[in-house]
PDB file of C-alpha atoms in Angstrom:
ATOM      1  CA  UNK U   1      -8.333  -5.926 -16.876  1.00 90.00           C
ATOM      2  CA  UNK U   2      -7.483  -5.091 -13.259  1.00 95.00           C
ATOM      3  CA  UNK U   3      -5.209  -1.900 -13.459  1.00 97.00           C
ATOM      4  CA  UNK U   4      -2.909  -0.477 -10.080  1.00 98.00           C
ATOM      5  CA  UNK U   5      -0.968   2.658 -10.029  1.00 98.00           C
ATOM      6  CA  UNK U   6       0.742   3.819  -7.142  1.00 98.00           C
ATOM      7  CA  UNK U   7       2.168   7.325  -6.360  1.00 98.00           C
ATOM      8  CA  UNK U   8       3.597   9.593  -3.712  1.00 98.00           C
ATOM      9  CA  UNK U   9       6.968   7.306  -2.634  1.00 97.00           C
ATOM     10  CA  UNK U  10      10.335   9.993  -2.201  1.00 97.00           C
ATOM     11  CA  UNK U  11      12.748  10.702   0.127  1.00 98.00           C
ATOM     12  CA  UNK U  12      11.991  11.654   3.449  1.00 98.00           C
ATOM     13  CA  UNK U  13      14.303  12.018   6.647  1.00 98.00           C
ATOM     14  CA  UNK U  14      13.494   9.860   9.543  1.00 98.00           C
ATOM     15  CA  UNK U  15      10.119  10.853  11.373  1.00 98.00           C
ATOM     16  CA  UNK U  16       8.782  12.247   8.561  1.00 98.00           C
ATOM     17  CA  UNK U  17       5.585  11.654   6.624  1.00 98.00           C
ATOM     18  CA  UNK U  18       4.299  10.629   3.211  1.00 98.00           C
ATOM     19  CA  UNK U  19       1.091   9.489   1.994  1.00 98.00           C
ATOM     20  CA  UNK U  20       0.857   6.793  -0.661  1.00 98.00           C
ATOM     21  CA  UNK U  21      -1.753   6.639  -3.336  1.00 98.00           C
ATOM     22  CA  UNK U  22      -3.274   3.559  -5.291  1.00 98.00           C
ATOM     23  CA  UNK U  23      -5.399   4.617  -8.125  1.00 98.00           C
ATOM     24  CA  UNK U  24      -7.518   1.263  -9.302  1.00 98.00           C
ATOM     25  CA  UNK U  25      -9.330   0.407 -12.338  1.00 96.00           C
ATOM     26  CA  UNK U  26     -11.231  -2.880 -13.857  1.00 95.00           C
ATOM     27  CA  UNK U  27     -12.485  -4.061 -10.858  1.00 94.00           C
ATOM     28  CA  UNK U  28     -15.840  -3.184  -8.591  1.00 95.00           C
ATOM     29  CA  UNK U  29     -13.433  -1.451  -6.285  1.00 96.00           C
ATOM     30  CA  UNK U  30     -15.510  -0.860  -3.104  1.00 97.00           C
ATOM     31  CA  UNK U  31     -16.179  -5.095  -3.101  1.00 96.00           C
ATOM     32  CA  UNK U  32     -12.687  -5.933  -2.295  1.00 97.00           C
ATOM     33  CA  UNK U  33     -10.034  -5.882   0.384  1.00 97.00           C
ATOM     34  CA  UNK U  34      -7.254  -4.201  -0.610  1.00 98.00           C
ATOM     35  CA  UNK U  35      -3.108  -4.072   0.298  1.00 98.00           C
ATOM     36  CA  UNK U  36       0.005  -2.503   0.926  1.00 98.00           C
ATOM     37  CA  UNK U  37       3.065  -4.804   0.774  1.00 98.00           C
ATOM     38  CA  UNK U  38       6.423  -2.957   0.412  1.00 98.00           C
ATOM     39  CA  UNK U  39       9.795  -4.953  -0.409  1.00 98.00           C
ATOM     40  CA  UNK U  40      13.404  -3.589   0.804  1.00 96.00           C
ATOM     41  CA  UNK U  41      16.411  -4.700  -0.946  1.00 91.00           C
ATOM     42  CA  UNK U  42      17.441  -8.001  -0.568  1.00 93.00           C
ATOM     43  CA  UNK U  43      14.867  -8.800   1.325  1.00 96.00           C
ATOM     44  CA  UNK U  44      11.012 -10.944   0.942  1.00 97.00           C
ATOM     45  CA  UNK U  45       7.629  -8.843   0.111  1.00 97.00           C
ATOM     46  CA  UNK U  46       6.447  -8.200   2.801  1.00 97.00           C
ATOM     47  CA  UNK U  47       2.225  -7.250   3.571  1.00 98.00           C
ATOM     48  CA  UNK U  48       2.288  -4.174   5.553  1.00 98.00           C
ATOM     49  CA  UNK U  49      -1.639  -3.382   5.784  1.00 98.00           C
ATOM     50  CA  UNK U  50      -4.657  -4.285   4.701  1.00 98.00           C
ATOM     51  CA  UNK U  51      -8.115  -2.621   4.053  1.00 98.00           C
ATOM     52  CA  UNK U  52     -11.262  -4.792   3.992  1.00 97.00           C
ATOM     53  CA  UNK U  53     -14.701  -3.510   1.488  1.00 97.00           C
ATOM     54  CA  UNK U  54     -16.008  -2.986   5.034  1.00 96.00           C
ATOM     55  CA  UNK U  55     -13.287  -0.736   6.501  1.00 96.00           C
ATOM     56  CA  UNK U  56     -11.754  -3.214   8.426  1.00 98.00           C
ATOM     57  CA  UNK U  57      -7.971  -2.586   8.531  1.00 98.00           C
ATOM     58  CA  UNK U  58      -4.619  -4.627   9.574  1.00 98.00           C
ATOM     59  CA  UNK U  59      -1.298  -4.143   9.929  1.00 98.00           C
ATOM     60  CA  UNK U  60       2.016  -5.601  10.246  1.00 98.00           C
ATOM     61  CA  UNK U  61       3.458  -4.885  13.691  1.00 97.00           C
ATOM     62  CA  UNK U  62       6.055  -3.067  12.635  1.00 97.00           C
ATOM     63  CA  UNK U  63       4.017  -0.241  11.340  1.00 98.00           C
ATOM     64  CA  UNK U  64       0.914  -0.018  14.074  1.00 98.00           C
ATOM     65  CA  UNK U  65       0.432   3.482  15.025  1.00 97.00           C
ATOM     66  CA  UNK U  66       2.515   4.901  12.162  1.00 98.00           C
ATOM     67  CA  UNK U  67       0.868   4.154   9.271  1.00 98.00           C
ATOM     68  CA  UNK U  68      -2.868   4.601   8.628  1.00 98.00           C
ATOM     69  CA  UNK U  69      -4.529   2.522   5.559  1.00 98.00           C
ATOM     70  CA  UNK U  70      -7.606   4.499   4.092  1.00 98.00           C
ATOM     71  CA  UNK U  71      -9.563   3.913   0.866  1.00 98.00           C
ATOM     72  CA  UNK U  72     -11.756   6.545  -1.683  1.00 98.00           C
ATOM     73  CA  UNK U  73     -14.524   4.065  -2.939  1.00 97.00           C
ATOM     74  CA  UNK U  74     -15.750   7.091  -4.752  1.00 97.00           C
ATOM     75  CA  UNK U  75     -12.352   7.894  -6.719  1.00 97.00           C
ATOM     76  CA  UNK U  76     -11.398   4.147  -6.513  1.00 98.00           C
ATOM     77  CA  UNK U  77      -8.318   4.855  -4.511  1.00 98.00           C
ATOM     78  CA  UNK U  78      -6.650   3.281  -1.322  1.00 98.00           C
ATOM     79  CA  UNK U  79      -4.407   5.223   0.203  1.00 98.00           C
ATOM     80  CA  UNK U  80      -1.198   4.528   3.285  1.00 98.00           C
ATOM     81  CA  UNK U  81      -0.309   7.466   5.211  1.00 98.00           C
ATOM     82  CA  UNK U  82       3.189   6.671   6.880  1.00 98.00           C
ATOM     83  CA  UNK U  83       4.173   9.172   9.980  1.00 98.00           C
ATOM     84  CA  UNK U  84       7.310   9.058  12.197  1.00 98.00           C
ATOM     85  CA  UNK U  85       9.213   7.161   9.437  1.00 98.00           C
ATOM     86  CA  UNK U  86      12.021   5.201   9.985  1.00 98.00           C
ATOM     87  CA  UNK U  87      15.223   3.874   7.523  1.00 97.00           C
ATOM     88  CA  UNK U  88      13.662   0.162   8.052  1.00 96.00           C
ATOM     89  CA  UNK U  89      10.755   1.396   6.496  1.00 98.00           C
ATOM     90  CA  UNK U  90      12.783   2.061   2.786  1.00 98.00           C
ATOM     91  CA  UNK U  91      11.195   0.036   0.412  1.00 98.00           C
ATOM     92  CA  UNK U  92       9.209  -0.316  -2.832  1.00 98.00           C
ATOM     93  CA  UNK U  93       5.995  -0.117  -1.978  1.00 98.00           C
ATOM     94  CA  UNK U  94       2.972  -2.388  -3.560  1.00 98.00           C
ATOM     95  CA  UNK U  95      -0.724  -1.968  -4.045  1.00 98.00           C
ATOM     96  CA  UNK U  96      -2.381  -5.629  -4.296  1.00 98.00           C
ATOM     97  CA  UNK U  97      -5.661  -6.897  -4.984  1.00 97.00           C
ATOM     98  CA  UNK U  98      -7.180 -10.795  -5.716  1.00 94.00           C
ATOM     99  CA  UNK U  99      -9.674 -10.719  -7.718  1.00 87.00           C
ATOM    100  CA  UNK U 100     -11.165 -13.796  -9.593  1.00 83.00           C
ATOM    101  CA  UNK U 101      -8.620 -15.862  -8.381  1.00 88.00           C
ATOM    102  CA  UNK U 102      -5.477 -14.046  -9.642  1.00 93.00           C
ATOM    103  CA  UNK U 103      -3.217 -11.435  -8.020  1.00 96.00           C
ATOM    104  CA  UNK U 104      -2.575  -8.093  -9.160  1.00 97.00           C
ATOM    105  CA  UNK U 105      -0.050  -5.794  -8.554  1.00 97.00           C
ATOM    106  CA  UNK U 106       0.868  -2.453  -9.645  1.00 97.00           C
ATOM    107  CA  UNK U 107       4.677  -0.902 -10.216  1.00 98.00           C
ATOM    108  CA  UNK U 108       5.173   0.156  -7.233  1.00 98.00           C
ATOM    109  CA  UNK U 109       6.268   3.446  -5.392  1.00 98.00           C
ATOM    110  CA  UNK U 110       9.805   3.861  -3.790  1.00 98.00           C
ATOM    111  CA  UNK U 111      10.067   5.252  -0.599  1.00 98.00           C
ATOM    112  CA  UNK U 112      13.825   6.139   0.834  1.00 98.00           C
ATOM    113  CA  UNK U 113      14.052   7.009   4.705  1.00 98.00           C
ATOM    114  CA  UNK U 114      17.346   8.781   4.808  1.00 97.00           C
ATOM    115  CA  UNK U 115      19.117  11.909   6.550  1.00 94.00           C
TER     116      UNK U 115
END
């Protein structure tokens, strides 16, 4: 069974940082592309970035050159570091993979942009 935690969300005043963590387990991790999507209140999920087995990365425009998508294939773990954050960036944020045709999702992580 596919298995995603995610860590690291707080509160943060604008322009500051925080790195996300996805920890995943049940899957051969470094064979599939992996995602953030984050989802405000009162508002749609949303994909914010993607990381393909290959390193290959994407992003929503709203988050090019602020947030960097990584991933551990040794430790299983994909990771979003988010810089110069703003208050339209407060969300729960979502690590998603597809694997044999379903979608999985973990908890999520709340991050709150506030002074």
């Amino acid at each position: 069974q596919v298995h995603l935690v995610e860590s690291g969300g707080g509160l943060v005043q604008p322009g500051g940082s925080l790195r996300l963590a996805c920890a995943a387990s049940g899957l051969n991790f470094r064979l599939y592309t992996m995602r953030w999507y984050r989802q405000a209140p009162e508002k749609e999920r949303e994909h914010v970035a993607s990381i393909m087995a290959s390193g290959s990365t994407t992003y929503v425009d709203s988050v090019k050159g602020r947030f960097t998508i990584s991933r551990d294939n040794v430790w299983n773990r994909v990771y979003l570091q988010m810089n110069n954050l703003k208050p339209e960036d407060t969300a729960v944020y979502y690590c998603q993979v597809s694997h044999a045709t379903r979608d999985f999702w973990g908890k999520g992580t709340q991050v709150i942009v506030s002074s």
